[in-house]
Every structure is written in structure tokens, then in C-alpha cells.
Coordinates of C-alpha atoms in Angstrom, one line a residue:
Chain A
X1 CA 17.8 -11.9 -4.2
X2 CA 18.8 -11.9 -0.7
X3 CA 19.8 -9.3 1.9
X4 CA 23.2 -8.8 3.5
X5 CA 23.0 -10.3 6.9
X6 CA 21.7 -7.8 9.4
X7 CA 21.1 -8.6 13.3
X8 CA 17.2 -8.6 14.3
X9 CA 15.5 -6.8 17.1
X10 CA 11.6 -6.9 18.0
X11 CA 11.0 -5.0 21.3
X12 CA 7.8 -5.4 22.5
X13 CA 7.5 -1.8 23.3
X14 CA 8.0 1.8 22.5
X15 CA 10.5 2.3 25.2
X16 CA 12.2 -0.8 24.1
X17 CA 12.7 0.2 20.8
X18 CA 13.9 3.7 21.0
X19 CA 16.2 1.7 23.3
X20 CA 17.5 -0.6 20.7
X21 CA 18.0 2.2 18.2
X22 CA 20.0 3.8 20.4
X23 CA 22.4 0.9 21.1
X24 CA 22.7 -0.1 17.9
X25 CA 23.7 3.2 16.7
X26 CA 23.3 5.1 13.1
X27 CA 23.7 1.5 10.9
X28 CA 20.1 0.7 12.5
X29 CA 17.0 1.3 10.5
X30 CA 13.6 0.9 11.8
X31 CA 11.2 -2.0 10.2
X32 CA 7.3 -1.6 10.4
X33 CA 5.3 -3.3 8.1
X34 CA 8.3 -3.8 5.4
X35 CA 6.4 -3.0 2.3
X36 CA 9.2 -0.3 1.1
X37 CA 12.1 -1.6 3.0
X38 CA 12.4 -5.0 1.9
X39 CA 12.0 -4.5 -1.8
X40 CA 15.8 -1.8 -0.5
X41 CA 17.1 -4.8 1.3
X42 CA 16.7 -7.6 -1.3
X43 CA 18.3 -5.4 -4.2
X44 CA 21.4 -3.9 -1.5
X45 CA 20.2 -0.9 -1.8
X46 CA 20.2 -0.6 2.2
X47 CA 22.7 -2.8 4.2
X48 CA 21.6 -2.0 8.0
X49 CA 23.5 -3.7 10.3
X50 CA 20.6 -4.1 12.9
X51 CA 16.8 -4.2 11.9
X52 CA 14.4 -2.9 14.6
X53 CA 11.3 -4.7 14.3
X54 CA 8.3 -2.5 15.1
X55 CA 6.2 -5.4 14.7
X56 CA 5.8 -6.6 17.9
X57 CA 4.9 -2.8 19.5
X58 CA 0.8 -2.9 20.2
X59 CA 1.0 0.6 21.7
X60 CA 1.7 1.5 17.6
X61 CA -1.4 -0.1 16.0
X62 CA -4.8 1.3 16.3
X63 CA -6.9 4.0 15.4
X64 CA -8.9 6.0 18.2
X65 CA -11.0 9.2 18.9
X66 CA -8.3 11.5 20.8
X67 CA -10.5 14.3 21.3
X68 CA -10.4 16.8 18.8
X69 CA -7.8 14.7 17.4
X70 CA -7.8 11.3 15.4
X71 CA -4.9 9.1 16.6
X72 CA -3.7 6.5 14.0
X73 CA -1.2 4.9 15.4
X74 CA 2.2 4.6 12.9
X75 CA 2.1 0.8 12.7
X76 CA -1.5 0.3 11.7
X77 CA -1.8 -1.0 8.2
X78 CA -3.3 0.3 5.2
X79 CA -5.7 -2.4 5.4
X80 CA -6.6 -1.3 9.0
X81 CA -6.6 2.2 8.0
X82 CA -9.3 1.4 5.4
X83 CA -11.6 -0.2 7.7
X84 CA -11.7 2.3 10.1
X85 CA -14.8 3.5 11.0
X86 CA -13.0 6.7 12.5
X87 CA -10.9 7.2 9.6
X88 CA -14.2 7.0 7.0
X89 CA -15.9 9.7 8.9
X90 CA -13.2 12.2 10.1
X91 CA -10.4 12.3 7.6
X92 CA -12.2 10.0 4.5
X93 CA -9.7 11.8 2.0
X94 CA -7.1 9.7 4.2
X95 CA -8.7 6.4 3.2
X96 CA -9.4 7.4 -0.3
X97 CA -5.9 8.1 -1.1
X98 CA -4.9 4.7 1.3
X99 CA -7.3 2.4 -1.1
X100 CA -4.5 3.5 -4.4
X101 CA -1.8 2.3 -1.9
X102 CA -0.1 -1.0 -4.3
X103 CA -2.1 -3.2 -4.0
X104 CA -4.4 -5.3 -1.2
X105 CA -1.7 -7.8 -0.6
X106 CA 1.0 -4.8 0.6
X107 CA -1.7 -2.7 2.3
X108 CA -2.0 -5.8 4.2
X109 CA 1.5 -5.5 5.6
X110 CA 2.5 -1.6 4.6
X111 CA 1.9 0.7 7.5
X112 CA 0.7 4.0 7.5
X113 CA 3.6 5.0 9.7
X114 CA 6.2 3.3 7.2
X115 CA 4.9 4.9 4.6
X116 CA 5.4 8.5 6.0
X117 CA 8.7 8.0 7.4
X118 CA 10.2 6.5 4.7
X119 CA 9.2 9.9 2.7
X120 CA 9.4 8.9 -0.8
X121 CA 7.9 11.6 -2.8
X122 CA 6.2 9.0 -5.0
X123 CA 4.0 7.8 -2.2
X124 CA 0.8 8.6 -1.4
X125 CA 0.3 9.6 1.9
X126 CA 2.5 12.2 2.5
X127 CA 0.6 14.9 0.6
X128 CA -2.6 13.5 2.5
X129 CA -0.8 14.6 5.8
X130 CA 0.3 18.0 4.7
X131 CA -3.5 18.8 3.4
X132 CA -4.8 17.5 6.7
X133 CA -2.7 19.5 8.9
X134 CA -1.4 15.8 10.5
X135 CA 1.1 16.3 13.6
X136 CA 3.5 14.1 13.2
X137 CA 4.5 12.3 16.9
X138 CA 8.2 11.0 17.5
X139 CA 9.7 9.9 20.4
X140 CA 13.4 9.5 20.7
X141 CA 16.1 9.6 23.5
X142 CA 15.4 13.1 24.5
X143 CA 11.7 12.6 24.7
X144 CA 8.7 13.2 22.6
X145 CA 8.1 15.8 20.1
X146 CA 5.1 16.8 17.6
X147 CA 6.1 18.0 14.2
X148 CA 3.8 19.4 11.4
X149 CA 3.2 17.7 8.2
X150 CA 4.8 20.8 6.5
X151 CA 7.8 20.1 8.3
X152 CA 8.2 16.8 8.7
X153 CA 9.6 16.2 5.2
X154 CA 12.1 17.9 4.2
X155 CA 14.0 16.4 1.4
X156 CA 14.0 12.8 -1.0
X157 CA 13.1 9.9 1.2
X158 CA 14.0 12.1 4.2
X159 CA 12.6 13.4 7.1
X160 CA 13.4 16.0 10.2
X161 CA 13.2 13.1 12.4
X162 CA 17.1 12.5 13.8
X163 CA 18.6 9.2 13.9
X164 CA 17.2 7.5 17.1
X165 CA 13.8 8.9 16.9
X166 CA 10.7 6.7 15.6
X167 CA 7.5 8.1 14.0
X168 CA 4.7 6.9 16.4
X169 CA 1.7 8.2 14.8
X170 CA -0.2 11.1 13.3
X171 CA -2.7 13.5 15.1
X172 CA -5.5 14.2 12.6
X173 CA -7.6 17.5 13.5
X174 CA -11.3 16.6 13.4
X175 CA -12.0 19.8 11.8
X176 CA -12.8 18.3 8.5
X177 CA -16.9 17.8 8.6
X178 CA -18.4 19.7 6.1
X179 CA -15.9 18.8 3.8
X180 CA -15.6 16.9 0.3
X181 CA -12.2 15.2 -0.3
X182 CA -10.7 13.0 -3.0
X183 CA -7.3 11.8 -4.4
X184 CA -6.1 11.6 -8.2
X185 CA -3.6 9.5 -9.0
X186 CA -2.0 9.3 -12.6
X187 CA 0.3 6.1 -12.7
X188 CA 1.2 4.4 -15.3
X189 CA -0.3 0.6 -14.8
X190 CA -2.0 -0.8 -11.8
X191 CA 0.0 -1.4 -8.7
X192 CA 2.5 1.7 -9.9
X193 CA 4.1 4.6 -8.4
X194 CA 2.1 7.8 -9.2
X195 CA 3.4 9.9 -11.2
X196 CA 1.8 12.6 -10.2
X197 CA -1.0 12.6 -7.5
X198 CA -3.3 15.2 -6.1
X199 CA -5.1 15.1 -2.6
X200 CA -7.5 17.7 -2.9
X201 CA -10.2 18.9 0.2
X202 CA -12.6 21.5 -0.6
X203 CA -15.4 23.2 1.5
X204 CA -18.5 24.5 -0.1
X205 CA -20.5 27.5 1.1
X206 CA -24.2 28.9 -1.1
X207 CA -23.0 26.8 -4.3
X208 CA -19.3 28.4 -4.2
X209 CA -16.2 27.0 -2.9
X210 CA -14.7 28.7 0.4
X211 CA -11.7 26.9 1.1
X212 CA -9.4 24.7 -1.1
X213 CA -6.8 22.5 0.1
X214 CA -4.1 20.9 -2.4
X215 CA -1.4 18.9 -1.7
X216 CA 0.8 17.6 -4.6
X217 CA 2.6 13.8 -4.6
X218 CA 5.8 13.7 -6.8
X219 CA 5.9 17.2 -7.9
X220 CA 9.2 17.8 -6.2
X221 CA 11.4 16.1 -3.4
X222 CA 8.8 16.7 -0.6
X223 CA 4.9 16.7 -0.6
X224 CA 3.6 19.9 -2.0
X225 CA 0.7 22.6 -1.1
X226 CA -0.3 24.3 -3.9
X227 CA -1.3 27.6 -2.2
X228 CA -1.7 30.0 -5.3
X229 CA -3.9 27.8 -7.1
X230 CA -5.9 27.2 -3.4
X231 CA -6.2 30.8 -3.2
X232 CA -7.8 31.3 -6.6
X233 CA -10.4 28.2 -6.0
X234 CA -11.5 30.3 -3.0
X235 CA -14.6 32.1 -4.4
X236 CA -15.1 30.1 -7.4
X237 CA -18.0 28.5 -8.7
X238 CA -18.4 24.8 -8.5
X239 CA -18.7 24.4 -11.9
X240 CA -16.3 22.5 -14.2
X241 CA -15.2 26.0 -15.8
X242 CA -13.8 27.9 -12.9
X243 CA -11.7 25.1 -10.6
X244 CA -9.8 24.0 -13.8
X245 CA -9.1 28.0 -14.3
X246 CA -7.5 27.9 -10.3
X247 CA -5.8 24.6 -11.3
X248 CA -3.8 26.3 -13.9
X249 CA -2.0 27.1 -11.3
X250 CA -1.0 24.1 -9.3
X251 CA 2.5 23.6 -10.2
X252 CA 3.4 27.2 -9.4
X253 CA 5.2 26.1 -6.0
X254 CA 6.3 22.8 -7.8
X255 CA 9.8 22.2 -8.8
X256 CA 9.2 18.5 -10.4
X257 CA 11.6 16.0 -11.1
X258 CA 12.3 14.4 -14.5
X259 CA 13.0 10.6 -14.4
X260 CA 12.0 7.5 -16.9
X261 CA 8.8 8.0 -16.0
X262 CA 7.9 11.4 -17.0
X263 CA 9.7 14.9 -18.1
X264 CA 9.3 17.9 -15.6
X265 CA 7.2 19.8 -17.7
X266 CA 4.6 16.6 -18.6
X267 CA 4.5 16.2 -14.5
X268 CA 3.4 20.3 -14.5
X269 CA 0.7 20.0 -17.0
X270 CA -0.4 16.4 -15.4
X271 CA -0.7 18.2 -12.0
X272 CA -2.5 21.2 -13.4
X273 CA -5.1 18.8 -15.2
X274 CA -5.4 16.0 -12.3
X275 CA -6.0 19.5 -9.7
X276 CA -9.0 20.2 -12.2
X277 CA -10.2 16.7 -11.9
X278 CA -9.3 16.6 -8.4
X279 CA -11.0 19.8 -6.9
X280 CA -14.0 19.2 -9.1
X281 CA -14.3 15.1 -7.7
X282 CA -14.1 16.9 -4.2
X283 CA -16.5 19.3 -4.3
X284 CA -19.4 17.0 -5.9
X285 CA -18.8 15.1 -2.8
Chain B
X1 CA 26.2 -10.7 12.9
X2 CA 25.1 -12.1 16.4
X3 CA 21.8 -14.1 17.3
X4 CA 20.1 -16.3 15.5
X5 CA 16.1 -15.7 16.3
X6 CA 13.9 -18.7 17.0
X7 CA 10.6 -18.7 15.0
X8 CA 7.3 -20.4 16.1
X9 CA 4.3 -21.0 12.9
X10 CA 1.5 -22.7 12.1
X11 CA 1.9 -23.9 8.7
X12 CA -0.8 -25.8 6.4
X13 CA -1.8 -26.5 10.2
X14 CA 1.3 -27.9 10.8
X15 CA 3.4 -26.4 14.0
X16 CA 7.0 -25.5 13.1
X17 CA 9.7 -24.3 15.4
X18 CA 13.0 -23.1 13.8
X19 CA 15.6 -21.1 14.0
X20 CA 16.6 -18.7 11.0
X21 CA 18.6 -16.1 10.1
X22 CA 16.9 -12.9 10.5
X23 CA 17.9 -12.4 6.5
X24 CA 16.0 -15.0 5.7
X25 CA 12.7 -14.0 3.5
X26 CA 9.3 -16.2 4.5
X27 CA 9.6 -17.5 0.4
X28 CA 13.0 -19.3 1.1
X29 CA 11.7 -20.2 4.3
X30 CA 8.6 -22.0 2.9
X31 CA 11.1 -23.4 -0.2
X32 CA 14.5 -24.2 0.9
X33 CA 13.8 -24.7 4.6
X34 CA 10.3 -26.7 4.5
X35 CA 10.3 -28.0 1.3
X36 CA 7.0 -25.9 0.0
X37 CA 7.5 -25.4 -3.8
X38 CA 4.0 -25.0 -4.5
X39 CA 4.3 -21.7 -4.2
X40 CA 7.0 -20.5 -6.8
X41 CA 9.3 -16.9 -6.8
X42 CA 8.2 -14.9 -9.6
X43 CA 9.6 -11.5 -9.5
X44 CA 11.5 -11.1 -6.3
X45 CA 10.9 -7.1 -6.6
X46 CA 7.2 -7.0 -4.9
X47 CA 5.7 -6.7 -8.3
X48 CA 4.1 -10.1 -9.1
X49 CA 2.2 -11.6 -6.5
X50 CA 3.2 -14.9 -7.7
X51 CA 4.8 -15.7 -4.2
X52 CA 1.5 -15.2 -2.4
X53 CA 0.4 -16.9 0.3
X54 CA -2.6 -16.1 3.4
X55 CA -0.4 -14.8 6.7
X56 CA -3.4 -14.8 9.5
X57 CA -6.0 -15.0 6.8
X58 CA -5.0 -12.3 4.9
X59 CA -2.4 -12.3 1.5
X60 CA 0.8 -11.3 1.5
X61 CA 3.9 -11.1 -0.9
X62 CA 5.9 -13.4 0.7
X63 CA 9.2 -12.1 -0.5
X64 CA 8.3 -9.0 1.1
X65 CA 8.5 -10.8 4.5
X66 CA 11.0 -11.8 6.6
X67 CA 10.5 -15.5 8.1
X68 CA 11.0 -13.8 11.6
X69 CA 8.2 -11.4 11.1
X70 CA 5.9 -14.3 10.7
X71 CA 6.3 -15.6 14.7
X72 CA 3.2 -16.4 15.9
X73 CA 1.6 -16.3 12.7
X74 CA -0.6 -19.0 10.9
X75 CA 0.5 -19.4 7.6
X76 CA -1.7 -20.8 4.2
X77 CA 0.3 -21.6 1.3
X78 CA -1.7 -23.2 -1.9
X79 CA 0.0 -26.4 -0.8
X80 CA -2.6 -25.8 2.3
X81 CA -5.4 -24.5 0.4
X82 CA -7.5 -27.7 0.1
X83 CA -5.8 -31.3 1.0
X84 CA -7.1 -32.7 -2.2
X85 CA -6.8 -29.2 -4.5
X86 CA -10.3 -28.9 -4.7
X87 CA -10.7 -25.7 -3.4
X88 CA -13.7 -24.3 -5.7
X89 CA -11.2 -21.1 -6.7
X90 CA -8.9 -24.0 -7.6
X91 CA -11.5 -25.6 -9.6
X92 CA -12.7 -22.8 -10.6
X93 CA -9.3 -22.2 -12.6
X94 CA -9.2 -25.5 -14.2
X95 CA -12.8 -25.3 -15.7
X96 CA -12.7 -22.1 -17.3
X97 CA -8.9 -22.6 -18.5
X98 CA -7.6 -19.6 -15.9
X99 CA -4.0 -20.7 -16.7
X100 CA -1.5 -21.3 -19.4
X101 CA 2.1 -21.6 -18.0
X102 CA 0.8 -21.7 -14.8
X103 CA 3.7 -20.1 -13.0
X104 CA 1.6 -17.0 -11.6
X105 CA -1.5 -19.5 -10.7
X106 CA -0.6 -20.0 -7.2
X107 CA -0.4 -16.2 -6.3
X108 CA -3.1 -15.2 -8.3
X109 CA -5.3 -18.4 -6.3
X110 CA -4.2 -17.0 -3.1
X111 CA -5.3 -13.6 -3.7
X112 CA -8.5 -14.2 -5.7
X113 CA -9.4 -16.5 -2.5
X114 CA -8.6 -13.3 -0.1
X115 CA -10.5 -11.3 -2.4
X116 CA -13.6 -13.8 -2.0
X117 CA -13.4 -13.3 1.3
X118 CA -13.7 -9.9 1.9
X119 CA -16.3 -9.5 -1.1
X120 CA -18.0 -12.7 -2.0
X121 CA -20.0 -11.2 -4.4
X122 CA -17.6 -9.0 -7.1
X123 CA -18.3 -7.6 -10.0
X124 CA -16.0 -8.1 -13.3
X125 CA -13.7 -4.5 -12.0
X126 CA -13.3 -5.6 -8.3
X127 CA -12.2 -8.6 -9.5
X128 CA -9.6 -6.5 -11.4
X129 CA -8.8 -4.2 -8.8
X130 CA -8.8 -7.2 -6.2
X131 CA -6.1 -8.9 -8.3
X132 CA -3.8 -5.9 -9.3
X133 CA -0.9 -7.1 -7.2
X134 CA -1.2 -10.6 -9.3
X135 CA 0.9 -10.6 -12.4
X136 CA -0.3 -13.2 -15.4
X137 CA 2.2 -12.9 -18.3
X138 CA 0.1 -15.2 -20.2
X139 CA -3.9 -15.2 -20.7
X140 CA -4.6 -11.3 -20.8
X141 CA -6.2 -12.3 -17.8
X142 CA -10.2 -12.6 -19.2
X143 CA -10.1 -16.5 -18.4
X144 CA -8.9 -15.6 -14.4
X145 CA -11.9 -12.9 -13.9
X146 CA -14.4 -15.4 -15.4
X147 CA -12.5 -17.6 -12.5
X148 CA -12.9 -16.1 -9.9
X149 CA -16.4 -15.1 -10.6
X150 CA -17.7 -18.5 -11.5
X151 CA -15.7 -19.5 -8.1
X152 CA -18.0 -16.4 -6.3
X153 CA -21.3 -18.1 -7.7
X154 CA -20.0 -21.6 -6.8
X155 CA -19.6 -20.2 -3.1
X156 CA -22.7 -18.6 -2.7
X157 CA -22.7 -15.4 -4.3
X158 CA -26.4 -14.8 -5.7
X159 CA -26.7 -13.6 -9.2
X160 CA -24.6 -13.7 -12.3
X161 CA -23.2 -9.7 -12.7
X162 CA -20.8 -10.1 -15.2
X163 CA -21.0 -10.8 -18.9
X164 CA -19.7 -13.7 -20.9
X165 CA -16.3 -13.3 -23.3
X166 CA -15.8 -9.4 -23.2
X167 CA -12.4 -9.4 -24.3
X168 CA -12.6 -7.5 -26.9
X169 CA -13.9 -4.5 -24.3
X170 CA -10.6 -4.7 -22.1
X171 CA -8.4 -1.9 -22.9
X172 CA -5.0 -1.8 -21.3
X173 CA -4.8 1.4 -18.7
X174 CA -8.9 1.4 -18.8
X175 CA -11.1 4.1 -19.6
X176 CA -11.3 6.5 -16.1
X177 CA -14.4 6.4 -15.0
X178 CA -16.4 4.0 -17.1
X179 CA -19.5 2.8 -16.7
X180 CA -19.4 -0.6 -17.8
X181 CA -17.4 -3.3 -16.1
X182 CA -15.9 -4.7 -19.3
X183 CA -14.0 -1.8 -19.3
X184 CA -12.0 -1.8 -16.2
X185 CA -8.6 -1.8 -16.6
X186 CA -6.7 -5.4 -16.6
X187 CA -4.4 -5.8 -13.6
X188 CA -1.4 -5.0 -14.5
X189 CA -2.5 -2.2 -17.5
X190 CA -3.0 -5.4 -19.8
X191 CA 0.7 -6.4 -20.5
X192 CA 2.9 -3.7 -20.2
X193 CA 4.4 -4.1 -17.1
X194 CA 6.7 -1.9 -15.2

């Protein structure tokens, strides 16, 4: 299939493309590594007039040590992200969730960036950068602005950033040694969607857990924290046993979608057993 | 729709200098535009891998690229693989019968070769994992694995870590987390697509 004709832009920097967005007006979309858009362009599911190529933007691409910050940089690919040094040892959860991502040949052309703004509640990454605590950095006409993870999305495939405005990259906060991470993914053949998914960070302290983090994928239109069932890990035991008592209640903030691929209330049982798995995976390491 | 961008590759280590619509995917390019039908469209929705060729040493979905994004880019279709198609992935696929229609071969030779580059030494799941973007509709895929890991031992890679004709161990979806290699999931869940 092929895509309605569209006009192509590739400024070689963030200045210039901010620029570009703003002359071509609200029929422009931004293109990073493609790995989502394409796939919309080649079925006419999205008909931009004007393509803003972020592609050729090395200000975007990178990850570095920003103080007590980690700066990934929105155009840096999956693949990048996974060899990162910095990513392995300050936000590893991060790069375990990235490694499900498709498949090598898209995480060697899907962005991290892409991937967040596009907001598709399917993906993977967006719960990772609500239970990190991400800041999400957009410039646009007006100037730059940070926005939490927790706001950033706000609805199916869309985010708070206004028309105009381009993700730039995510601040992580370096405050996650000590820390066991891991990411569950439920999908239904390799290369798929997840059904469900569940990042999950917890922090051990004298063989109990102190502090839970859970963030849902696909358990509603935007990435979810699943605070009550956090609350009850706190305190308990690191056996087996006790986190899949907390995860009973992991879909209590959830309002999940049914579709082909699973009913609402198959996604709420898949969530509370995959937060079981989950918090158990994380906490053994 | 206004300009018409000029693009500048490198491909099969020939230089090309064209002009193309911005519309135009890196598969049609390759095709229609340079006369490259070795590698073939399979899917044209991102799933198969058929399409795949190396973009700067790395594999990539060509249909999920536009022909602009590759300026300045060195291209390696299968067409470029080897001159003579003796590439010992290539071979590899011929002498242990890795193919039966064929159709997804080219992909699934451009990724296993990716795959052998970043781990020359893989066992029968990474092998799996390394080729879940690659789509055979045909063998059940045992035939590929044993592929690309007699390729791996043909390259260099030191011992033998995988064990003759398991099929009968491959369960589609796979058994989370399994011990044994022989039973990792096959690529695609073994054949039920999406």
C-alpha cells in the first residue's frame, strides 16, 4: 500500500523543526524513527499534508549523565536505548521493558521518543515513564516546558503536548539504586501488542518490601499506576504468598478496554496475575 | 504537494543519486525504481520481515521506511549479500533445507545475518527471539534455527549448543520461563499469526 502524497521536511535542528511545524500548520505530524507512523500512513489511516523529519536532528539522539538526571534524548532508538551503559545501570526497568519492544529489526528504527508521543496505550514504554517519575521535555513556539509522566498522557494515542510542540526527551531521576525492576508482558504471539503489561519497581528493606511501584500498559486509555495495590505491597513479605495478595488489587484504578483481543474483565484478572508475577520477578532482583 | 527531495545511497556498494517522492517507501525504491526484486513485499503491515534488508549495518523493515529517510545511508539488500550467494547464512539455508516457498527467505537471511552479528554464538531461543520479526508461513521454522546455527559454527562460533531435530519440543506461545531451549517459543507463536 502506499501513502497519500505528503510534502517532506528534515531540519537539521531543533529550532528548525519547531519552525517547520509551525509553518506547516495542524495537517503536519512529526516523523522520528517511523516504526508506528508508517504502518498509519500506508493503510490512510493518517493523511498529513507535511512530514517533519526528525531524523536528521543530532541534538535528539543520545543518552547522557545529566546530574541527578538521565537524559535520553527522544530520537534515540530502542536499539541505542538497550545498549546503553547509562540506561543498564540507572533506570534498567527501562531497558527491560525496551528489549519486548516488536522486534530487533523496529527497535532498530523505533525511537524512544516516537514511542511516547505517539501514546498508544498498547505500547510499552509509557507505563515505564509513569513508574519512573520521567519528565517529559517539549519545546514548542512559546518555549520549553517539562511535563510529568502522569500528565503527559492524557487520553488514546494522545498527549498534553499542543500542536507545534515536539517531545525532546525524558529526564530520568537517578534515584533508583537499590532497586529491583522488571516488565511482564502478556501478548498473544511474538512481535505482538501486549495485551496487558506490567512495569513493576520494588525496593527491599530486612527481607520486606518498602516501596512498590506499578504501572499498568493497556488497562485503560492512558498508562496506569496502580496505587492501592502499591500501597498493600508496602510491608509485605517477599514471598510468593503476600505480593500476589497486594496484586489482587491492581486493576482497582483500571478501567480496561475490551477489543478482539481480550474482554475487559480477562484484561483485570491478566493484570492482577502478571502484578503477582511482576512484583515477585522484581524483587528477586 | 511541492518539492521533490533528492536522495544520495550507497547501495550493494553502488552510489545512487535520485530524486523521489517523499511518499515513496525504501521497498518500492529498491523494486520499481532500481530494479532490486530480490528482496520481495510480504505483508506490507510491518509484520513479516520479509522486506528486510541491512540500513548502516543494521536490519530494517523496509516498508517501514521511506526512501528519503535512507540519505546518506549504506544500504545491503540480499541481492548485495555475497556477489556469488555464497554467504555462509545463505548456504547455510540451502544445506539444512531452511526454505520451502522461499518467499520469506530473503528477510529471514537478512535478519539471521544481523542477528550473527551481534551474537555470533546463539543458542536455539536467541535464535528465536533474534528472528521474531521474520515470518515463515511454511517450515514451522525448525529447519531455519538449525540454519542459522550451523551458519554460527560455520563462522566461528565454538561449540555445538543446540540439539538435533527437537520439533517435537516446540510448542507454539512457549512455556514461560523454561529451562530448556527446545522449548522456546517459535517466532511468530508457531503459526498463528496476528
Amino acid at each position: 500500500m502506499i501513502p497519500a502524497p505528503f510534502d517532506y521536511v528534515r531540519p537539521d535542528s531543533l529550532a528548525g523543526a519547531v519552525a517547520a511545524l509551525a509553518e506547516a500548520g495542524e495537517d503536519a505530524k512529526v516523523l522520528a524513527g517511523g516504526q508506528s507512523l508508517l504502518p498509519l500512513l500506508r493503510m490512510r489511516l493518517a493523511y498529513p499534508e507535511v512530514l517533519v523529519d526528525l531524523g536528521g536532528i543530532a541534538e535528539l539522539r543520545g543518552v547522557r549523565d545529566d546530574g541527578d538526571f538521565l537524559w535520553i534524548g527522544a530520537a534515540t532508538t530502542h536499539y541505542e536505548v538497550l545498549h546503553s551503559s547509562l540506561v543498564r545501570e540507572h533506570c534498567a526497568l527501562l531497558a527491560r521493558a525496551t528489549a519486548t519492544v516488536a522486534d530487533p529489526a523496529v527497535r532498530h528504527r523505533g525511537t524512544i521518543g516516537g514511542s511516547l508521543a505517539h501514546a498508544d496505550p498498547a505500547g510499552d514504554l509509557p507505563a515505564v515513564a509513569l513508574v519512573l517519575d520521567a519528565r517529559m521535555a517539549v519545546s514548542g513556539p512559546d518555549g520549553v516546558r517539562e511535563l510529568a509522566a502522569a500528565d503527559f498522557f492524557v487520553d488514546y494515542l494522545t498527549t498534553a503536548m499542543d500542536d507545534g510542540e515536539v517531545l525532546t526527551g525524558l529526564r530520568v531521576p537517578k534515584v533508583w539504586a537499590g532497586w529491583g525492576f522488571h516488565y511482564e508482558k502478556f501478548a498473544r504471539t511474538a512481535q505482538s501488542w501486549a495485551v496487558v503489561g506490567v512495569a513493576a519497581a520494588v525496593r527491599e528493606r530486612d527481607g520486606a518490601v518498602a516501596e512498590a511501584r506499578i504501572g499498568l500498559t493497556n488497562m485503560g486509555a492512558v498508562p496506569v499506576r496502580a496505587r492501592a495495590a502499591e500501597s498493600a505491597a508496602a510491608g509485605a513479605g517477599l514471598a510468593a504468598g503476600p505480593l500476589r495478595a497486594a496484586a489482587e488489587q491492581a486493576d482497582a484504578e483500571a478501567a480496561p478496554p475490551s477489543d478482539l483481543h481480550a474482554q475487559a474483565d480477562y484484561r483485570r484478572h491478566l493484570a492482577r496475575v502478571l502484578t503477582g508475577r511482576a512484583l515477585a520477578a522484581a524483587a528477586s532482583g | 504537494m511541492g518539492r521533490v527531495p533528492r536522495v544520495h545511497t550507497t547501495i550493494d556498494g553502488v552510489v545512487y543519486q535520485d530524486e523521489v517522492e517523499p511518499r515513496l517507501l525504501l521497498i518500492h525504491y529498491l523494486r520499481d525504481r532500481l530494479g532490486k526484486v530480490g528482496t520481495p513485499i510480504g505483508c506490507d503491515t510491518s509484520n513479516c520481515g520479509a522486506c528486510t534488508v541491512h540500513v548502516d549495518g543494521l536490519s530494517v523493515k523496509s516498508c517501514s521506511m521511506l526512501a528519503v529517510q535512507a540519505d546518506g545511508c549504506a544500504i545491503t539488500t540480499i541481492e548485495g549479500l555475497a556477489p556469488d550467494g555464497g554467504h555462509p547464512v545463505q548456504r547455510a539455508f540451502a544445506d539444512c533445507h531452511a526454505l520451502q516457498c522461499g518467499y520469506c527467505t530473503p528477510g529471514m537471511v537478512m535478519a539471521a545475518v544481523d542477528l550473527l552479528r551481534e551474537n555470533p554464538d546463539p543458542s536455539e531461543a536467541e535464535i528465536r527471539e533474534g528472528l521474531e520479526g521474520n515470518l515463515c508461513r511454511c517450515t514451522g521454522y525448525v529447519n531455519i534455527v538449525r540454519a542459522v546455527r550451523a551458519a554460527a559454527e560455520e563462522m566461528g562460533a565454538p561449540g555445538a549448543r543446540i540439539h538435533p531435530a527437537p520439533e517435537a519440543a516446540v510448542l507454539p506461545g512457549g512455556v514461560p520461563g523454561a529451562e530448556s531451549a527446545a522449548h522456546a517459543s517459535a517466532p511468530a507463536g508457531g503459526g498463528t499469526g496476528r
